[in-house]
Every structure is written in structure tokens, then in C-alpha cells.
Amino acid sequence: MQIKLPFLKTNKKATKENITLHRENIPGHVAIIMDGNGRWANKRGLPRVAGHKEGMSNVKKIVSAASNLGVKVLTLYAFSTENWRRPKTEVDYLMKLPMEFLNTYLPELIEKNVKVQTIGDFLALPEHTRKAVQHAKDKTAENSGLVLNIALNYGSRDEIIRAMKAMTGEIVNGQLEADDIDEDLFSRYLFTDDIGDPDLLIRTSGEQRLSNFLLWQSAYTEFWFTDVLWPDFSEQLFEKALSDYQQRKRRYGGI
Ligand code: V07
């Protein structure tokens, strides 16, 4: 079955034409680095936090799009372990966004059968942030639709070090044999244990790097970049990314 969708011909020109998405080859796990919110605000002479707010509104649109298209897992890089180095006022604002998002959008997530999860160092978040997110996790725990996986206080190197420490601890107390460690076992100690590796990773705003996001997990991930800033990233562009993904041949190191 094919779905015909209107899309933008280039990232810049809003020339409409039809693209085709194949139902059977929708990437199961899509990850997004939502970059360019500060720049979006700067361009308009607005404070950076105005960009974050607009970026948050866009999360709602893309979550709906992913859910409607049948994506199984959507992982969004909302706050990195490095983001604590930003000015305190900006960090404080960012830590309020989960609550603001969920206050207006949790009922719709529930209605859409979305399950909220997080990856990252959850316990180091402010209590008000943790409470709001935990409430959403609890309310959606039994949902079977799209997994909305928010990377909150997430850093890939931090994640790998945690896995190392957990494994060495188990070796020291005799629960684990060093020789039994292989790629599959190692993966089970990562935050992504139950969701697996992304098929497609999108980064907005023109930067083309991973920035400590899903380093281990993106060994065979397809990357897709756009100059469009996150607040301007549209449902049409999301469909274009998925359609481009469907044109690629994945080899996983084979031929
Ligand atoms: C944040 C908006 C998107 C652009 C990137 C940075 C700012 C949604 C959430 C969120 C968090 C938890 C949750 C549901 C939604 C969020 C932070 C920042 C810290 F359960 N957007 N967004 N969290 N931004």
C-alpha cells in the first residue's frame, strides 16, 4: 500500500509535489536532534527562550505526524548532559518545558495511545521536572502506540560509562563473567535497552555531528540533515526525511 503525500521540493522553496511513502518500510525508530531554536529566536530579535517555546510547540506537531505515520519509537534530544553549562536562567526555563508541554498535551498523548519514556540521568533533574514527567510516564505506561522517548539529561558517553560501571560491579560480586560480555549484552546495560537502535537520525539547523547522542546505538543508523531550524521543521519535511530514508539501501556492513 502506498500513501501519496504533498511535500516541499527543496528545504527552502515551498514547491508542492507528491511524494510516496511506502507503508511497509516506515522506519521503526526515528531519532531527532532538535537544533536551531536559539537561532530561530535570534533571527527575530527574540530571547533564546522564545525559540525553545516555539520548538516545544513543534514537538507536538512532529509527535502527531510520527504517530499517524506508524513510527514505533520517536527519540527526541531535549536536554543533554552538556546543556547544564548554559546560563542558569535558560536552564531553569528549559526545565519547566516538560511540565508546560505535558500540561497542555498529555490528554492528547493519552488519546493517541502514546507511551512516554525517557533516557538519561533522570534522578539528577529538578524535582518539579521529574514529577511532571513521571506523572506522564505513569499515565501512559500501558499504552501500546508510539513510544515517545525523550532524552532528558542524556549524554551518550555518560551512558556508556554507567553501563561499564554496572557491569564491572557485577563482575566484582560474581554475577557476571567478563568473558560473557558481547555487543548484545552490553546493549542491555544502556538506557535504550528496551527500544533498540534508531533506523533514522534527523538533525535540523545545518550542523552535521552527533553531539554525544546515541553514539553506540547509531552504528548503522541512516543520517538525514537539513538547514531548516527546528521551530520551522514541518510535517512535510518529516515526511521527506522518511521518504529519502526509503530510497536508501541499508547494508549493516555487509554488501
Ligand atoms: C524542550 C523544546 C524542543 C526543542 C529543544 C529544546 C527545548 C518537549 C519536551 C518534553 C519533555 C518531557 C516530556 C515531554 C516533552 C522538552 C525540554 C526541552 C527539556 F515528557 N520539548 N522540550 N523538554 N524543548
Short mmCIF file of C-alpha atoms and ligand atoms in Angstrom, two decimals:
data_model
loop_
_atom_site.label_atom_id
_atom_site.label_comp_id
_atom_site.label_asym_id
_atom_site.label_seq_id
_atom_site.Cartn_x
_atom_site.Cartn_y
_atom_site.Cartn_z
CA MET A 1 0.00 0.00 0.00
CA GLN A 2 1.26 3.47 -0.84
CA ILE A 3 0.40 6.80 0.72
CA LYS A 4 0.59 9.86 -1.50
CA LEU A 5 1.76 12.92 0.35
CA PRO A 6 2.36 16.53 -0.65
CA PHE A 7 5.86 17.73 0.17
CA LEU A 8 8.28 20.60 -0.24
CA LYS A 9 10.58 20.12 -3.24
CA THR A 10 13.60 21.65 -1.51
CA ASN A 11 14.13 22.70 2.08
CA LYS A 12 13.82 26.32 1.07
CA LYS A 13 11.25 26.54 -1.70
CA ALA A 14 7.69 25.65 -0.87
CA THR A 15 7.11 23.99 -4.23
CA LYS A 16 4.47 21.36 -3.70
CA GLU A 17 4.64 17.99 -5.42
CA ASN A 18 3.68 14.49 -4.44
CA ILE A 19 5.98 12.06 -2.73
CA THR A 20 5.25 8.46 -2.00
CA LEU A 21 5.76 6.78 1.33
CA HIS A 22 5.61 3.02 1.48
CA ARG A 23 3.60 1.82 4.48
CA GLU A 24 5.69 -1.31 4.90
CA ASN A 25 9.05 0.50 5.13
CA ILE A 26 8.39 3.24 7.69
CA PRO A 27 11.50 3.46 9.93
CA GLY A 28 10.58 1.84 13.23
CA HIS A 29 12.76 4.10 15.33
CA VAL A 30 13.40 7.74 14.39
CA ALA A 31 15.70 9.95 16.49
CA ILE A 32 15.85 13.75 16.18
CA ILE A 33 18.39 16.35 17.29
CA MET A 34 16.10 19.38 17.51
CA ASP A 35 18.69 22.08 16.84
CA GLY A 36 18.30 25.75 15.92
CA ASN A 37 15.79 27.07 18.46
CA GLY A 38 18.12 29.80 19.75
CA ARG A 39 18.99 30.84 16.22
CA TRP A 40 15.32 30.95 15.26
CA ALA A 41 14.75 33.42 18.12
CA ASN A 42 17.90 35.47 17.36
CA LYS A 43 16.79 35.99 13.76
CA ARG A 44 13.61 37.58 15.09
CA GLY A 45 15.28 39.65 17.80
CA LEU A 46 13.63 37.47 20.45
CA PRO A 47 15.25 35.95 23.57
CA ARG A 48 16.55 32.38 23.19
CA VAL A 49 13.79 31.03 25.43
CA ALA A 50 11.20 32.20 22.89
CA GLY A 51 12.89 29.82 20.45
CA HIS A 52 12.68 26.97 22.94
CA LYS A 53 8.97 27.62 23.41
CA GLU A 54 8.36 27.62 19.67
CA GLY A 55 10.48 24.46 19.45
CA MET A 56 8.27 22.85 22.08
CA SER A 57 5.15 23.63 20.06
CA ASN A 58 6.77 21.97 17.09
CA VAL A 59 7.39 18.82 19.12
CA LYS A 60 3.61 18.44 19.35
CA LYS A 61 3.24 18.58 15.55
CA ILE A 62 6.00 16.06 14.87
CA VAL A 63 4.82 13.64 17.57
CA SER A 64 1.38 13.62 15.91
CA ALA A 65 2.92 13.12 12.49
CA ALA A 66 5.11 10.24 13.72
CA SER A 67 2.14 8.63 15.43
CA ASN A 68 -0.06 8.95 12.34
CA LEU A 69 2.63 7.52 10.04
CA GLY A 70 3.10 4.43 12.20
CA VAL A 71 6.57 5.16 13.58
CA LYS A 72 7.09 2.87 16.61
CA VAL A 73 9.67 4.89 18.57
CA LEU A 74 10.44 8.63 18.36
CA THR A 75 13.52 9.63 20.37
CA LEU A 76 13.91 13.40 20.87
CA TYR A 77 17.09 15.03 22.21
CA ALA A 78 15.50 17.58 24.57
CA PHE A 79 18.33 18.22 27.05
CA SER A 80 21.92 16.99 27.01
CA THR A 81 24.34 16.46 29.88
CA GLU A 82 26.30 19.41 28.38
CA ASN A 83 23.31 21.77 28.47
CA TRP A 84 23.82 22.44 32.21
CA ARG A 85 26.66 24.78 31.15
CA ARG A 86 24.18 27.24 29.65
CA PRO A 87 23.15 30.37 31.61
CA LYS A 88 21.11 29.46 34.69
CA THR A 89 18.06 31.40 33.51
CA GLU A 90 18.00 29.37 30.28
CA VAL A 91 18.46 26.05 32.12
CA ASP A 92 15.68 26.97 34.55
CA TYR A 93 13.38 27.76 31.63
CA LEU A 94 14.21 24.51 29.83
CA MET A 95 13.46 22.52 32.99
CA LYS A 96 9.95 23.98 33.02
CA LEU A 97 9.21 22.93 29.45
CA PRO A 98 8.36 19.28 30.18
CA MET A 99 5.62 20.44 32.57
CA GLU A 100 4.38 23.08 30.17
CA PHE A 101 4.33 20.54 27.33
CA LEU A 102 2.54 17.89 29.36
CA ASN A 103 0.03 20.32 30.95
CA THR A 104 -1.42 21.04 27.53
CA TYR A 105 -0.59 17.88 25.61
CA LEU A 106 -0.83 14.85 27.95
CA PRO A 107 -4.56 14.31 27.26
CA GLU A 108 -3.84 14.17 23.53
CA LEU A 109 -0.92 11.77 24.07
CA ILE A 110 -3.23 9.50 26.04
CA GLU A 111 -5.91 9.75 23.34
CA LYS A 112 -3.32 8.87 20.67
CA ASN A 113 -2.19 5.81 22.70
CA VAL A 114 1.36 7.28 23.01
CA LYS A 115 3.68 5.90 25.68
CA VAL A 116 6.07 8.40 27.29
CA GLN A 117 9.55 7.18 28.26
CA THR A 118 12.88 8.89 28.91
CA ILE A 119 16.56 8.11 28.55
CA GLY A 120 19.25 9.91 30.53
CA ASP A 121 20.11 10.66 34.14
CA PHE A 122 16.55 11.18 35.37
CA LEU A 123 17.38 11.45 39.08
CA ALA A 124 19.63 14.48 38.56
CA LEU A 125 16.71 16.52 37.16
CA PRO A 126 14.95 19.10 39.38
CA GLU A 127 12.12 17.56 41.38
CA HIS A 128 9.37 19.56 39.65
CA THR A 129 10.60 18.36 36.25
CA ARG A 130 10.85 14.75 37.41
CA LYS A 131 7.35 14.86 38.91
CA ALA A 132 5.70 16.15 35.75
CA VAL A 133 7.45 13.61 33.55
CA GLN A 134 6.94 10.70 35.97
CA HIS A 135 3.21 11.51 36.04
CA ALA A 136 3.10 11.27 32.24
CA LYS A 137 5.08 8.02 32.27
CA ASP A 138 2.68 6.52 34.82
CA LYS A 139 -0.43 7.67 32.95
CA THR A 140 0.80 6.23 29.64
CA ALA A 141 2.67 3.13 30.87
CA GLU A 142 0.09 0.71 29.44
CA ASN A 143 -0.23 2.44 26.06
CA SER A 144 0.74 0.39 23.02
CA GLY A 145 1.13 3.05 20.31
CA LEU A 146 4.08 5.32 19.53
CA VAL A 147 6.81 5.35 22.18
CA LEU A 148 7.74 8.99 22.74
CA ASN A 149 11.22 8.62 24.13
CA ILE A 150 12.58 11.90 25.49
CA ALA A 151 16.35 12.20 26.00
CA LEU A 152 16.45 14.32 29.16
CA ASN A 153 19.83 14.98 30.77
CA TYR A 154 21.18 12.46 28.30
CA GLY A 155 24.82 12.03 27.21
CA SER A 156 26.00 9.02 25.29
CA ARG A 157 29.43 8.85 26.92
CA ASP A 158 27.83 9.14 30.36
CA GLU A 159 25.51 6.29 29.37
CA ILE A 160 28.43 4.09 28.26
CA ILE A 161 30.40 4.79 31.47
CA ARG A 162 27.30 3.88 33.53
CA ALA A 163 26.99 0.61 31.64
CA MET A 164 30.70 -0.09 32.26
CA LYS A 165 30.33 0.59 35.98
CA ALA A 166 27.24 -1.59 36.29
CA MET A 167 28.98 -4.44 34.50
CA THR A 168 32.25 -4.19 36.45
CA GLY A 169 30.23 -4.12 39.68
CA GLU A 170 28.54 -7.36 38.67
CA ILE A 171 31.88 -8.90 37.73
CA VAL A 172 33.36 -7.97 41.13
CA ASN A 173 30.47 -9.58 43.03
CA GLY A 174 30.48 -12.65 40.81
CA GLN A 175 27.15 -12.11 38.95
CA LEU A 176 28.85 -11.66 35.58
CA GLU A 177 31.81 -13.22 33.74
CA ALA A 178 33.93 -10.71 31.81
CA ASP A 179 34.15 -13.24 29.01
CA ASP A 180 30.37 -13.23 28.57
CA ILE A 181 30.35 -9.56 27.55
CA ASP A 182 29.42 -9.14 23.91
CA GLU A 183 27.60 -6.45 21.92
CA ASP A 184 24.13 -7.76 22.77
CA LEU A 185 24.89 -7.98 26.47
CA PHE A 186 26.50 -4.53 26.52
CA SER A 187 23.41 -3.03 24.84
CA ARG A 188 21.27 -4.30 27.69
CA TYR A 189 23.07 -2.00 30.13
CA LEU A 190 22.27 1.11 28.09
CA PHE A 191 19.24 3.39 28.64
CA THR A 192 17.95 2.16 25.27
CA ASP A 193 17.75 -1.46 26.47
CA ASP A 194 14.06 -1.83 25.59
CA ILE A 195 13.88 0.40 22.50
CA GLY A 196 16.91 -0.56 20.43
CA ASP A 197 18.85 1.37 17.79
CA PRO A 198 17.47 4.23 15.65
CA ASP A 199 16.90 3.45 11.96
CA LEU A 200 16.95 7.11 11.02
CA LEU A 201 18.54 10.11 12.76
CA ILE A 202 17.45 13.61 11.76
CA ARG A 203 19.36 16.76 12.75
CA THR A 204 17.98 20.20 11.96
CA SER A 205 19.72 23.56 11.68
CA GLY A 206 22.67 22.67 9.45
CA GLU A 207 25.05 21.08 11.94
CA GLN A 208 26.24 17.63 10.91
CA ARG A 209 27.51 15.91 14.03
CA LEU A 210 26.18 13.61 16.76
CA SER A 211 26.99 15.83 19.77
CA ASN A 212 27.13 12.92 22.25
CA PHE A 213 23.76 11.50 21.13
CA LEU A 214 23.28 7.70 20.76
CA LEU A 215 26.93 7.02 19.82
CA TRP A 216 26.77 3.25 20.34
CA GLN A 217 23.22 2.95 19.02
CA SER A 218 23.84 4.76 15.72
CA ALA A 219 26.45 2.32 14.38
CA TYR A 220 24.20 1.52 11.38
CA THR A 221 21.74 4.42 11.53
CA GLU A 222 20.90 6.43 8.40
CA PHE A 223 21.57 10.15 8.92
CA TRP A 224 19.45 12.92 7.43
CA PHE A 225 20.34 16.61 7.75
CA THR A 226 18.52 19.83 6.92
CA ASP A 227 19.39 23.52 7.24
CA VAL A 228 15.84 24.23 8.44
CA LEU A 229 15.72 25.35 12.09
CA TRP A 230 13.75 23.11 14.47
CA PRO A 231 10.82 25.52 15.05
CA ASP A 232 10.36 25.61 11.23
CA PHE A 233 10.73 21.84 10.73
CA SER A 234 7.39 20.83 9.25
CA GLU A 235 5.38 17.66 8.97
CA GLN A 236 6.08 17.78 5.21
CA LEU A 237 9.83 17.85 5.84
CA PHE A 238 9.47 14.95 8.28
CA GLU A 239 7.72 13.01 5.52
CA LYS A 240 10.52 13.97 3.12
CA ALA A 241 13.12 12.59 5.54
CA LEU A 242 11.19 9.32 5.77
CA SER A 243 10.77 9.18 2.02
CA ASP A 244 14.52 9.76 1.47
CA TYR A 245 15.20 7.02 4.02
CA GLN A 246 13.04 4.67 1.98
CA GLN A 247 15.15 5.36 -1.13
CA ARG A 248 18.34 4.26 0.63
CA LYS A 249 19.75 0.73 0.77
CA ARG A 250 20.88 -0.32 4.21
CA ARG A 251 23.80 -2.75 4.33
CA TYR A 252 24.74 -3.06 8.01
CA GLY A 253 28.37 -3.58 7.00
CA GLY A 254 27.52 -6.33 4.51
CA ILE A 255 27.34 -5.97 0.72
C1 V07 B 1 12.25 21.00 25.22
C2 V07 B 1 11.63 22.08 23.05
C3 V07 B 1 12.10 21.34 21.83
C4 V07 B 1 13.36 21.91 21.27
C5 V07 B 1 14.60 21.56 22.03
C6 V07 B 1 14.85 22.14 23.40
C7 V07 B 1 13.69 22.73 24.14
C8 V07 B 1 9.40 18.96 24.79
C9 V07 B 1 9.87 18.47 25.98
C10 V07 B 1 9.30 17.37 26.75
C11 V07 B 1 9.97 16.82 27.84
C12 V07 B 1 9.45 15.75 28.54
C13 V07 B 1 8.26 15.20 28.16
C14 V07 B 1 7.56 15.71 27.10
C15 V07 B 1 8.09 16.79 26.38
C16 V07 B 1 11.01 19.25 26.27
C17 V07 B 1 12.90 20.01 27.31
C18 V07 B 1 13.11 20.93 26.31
C19 V07 B 1 13.85 19.95 28.47
F1 V07 B 1 7.76 14.14 28.83
N1 V07 B 1 10.19 19.94 24.35
N2 V07 B 1 11.18 20.14 25.24
N3 V07 B 1 11.87 19.18 27.30
N4 V07 B 1 12.48 21.91 24.20
#
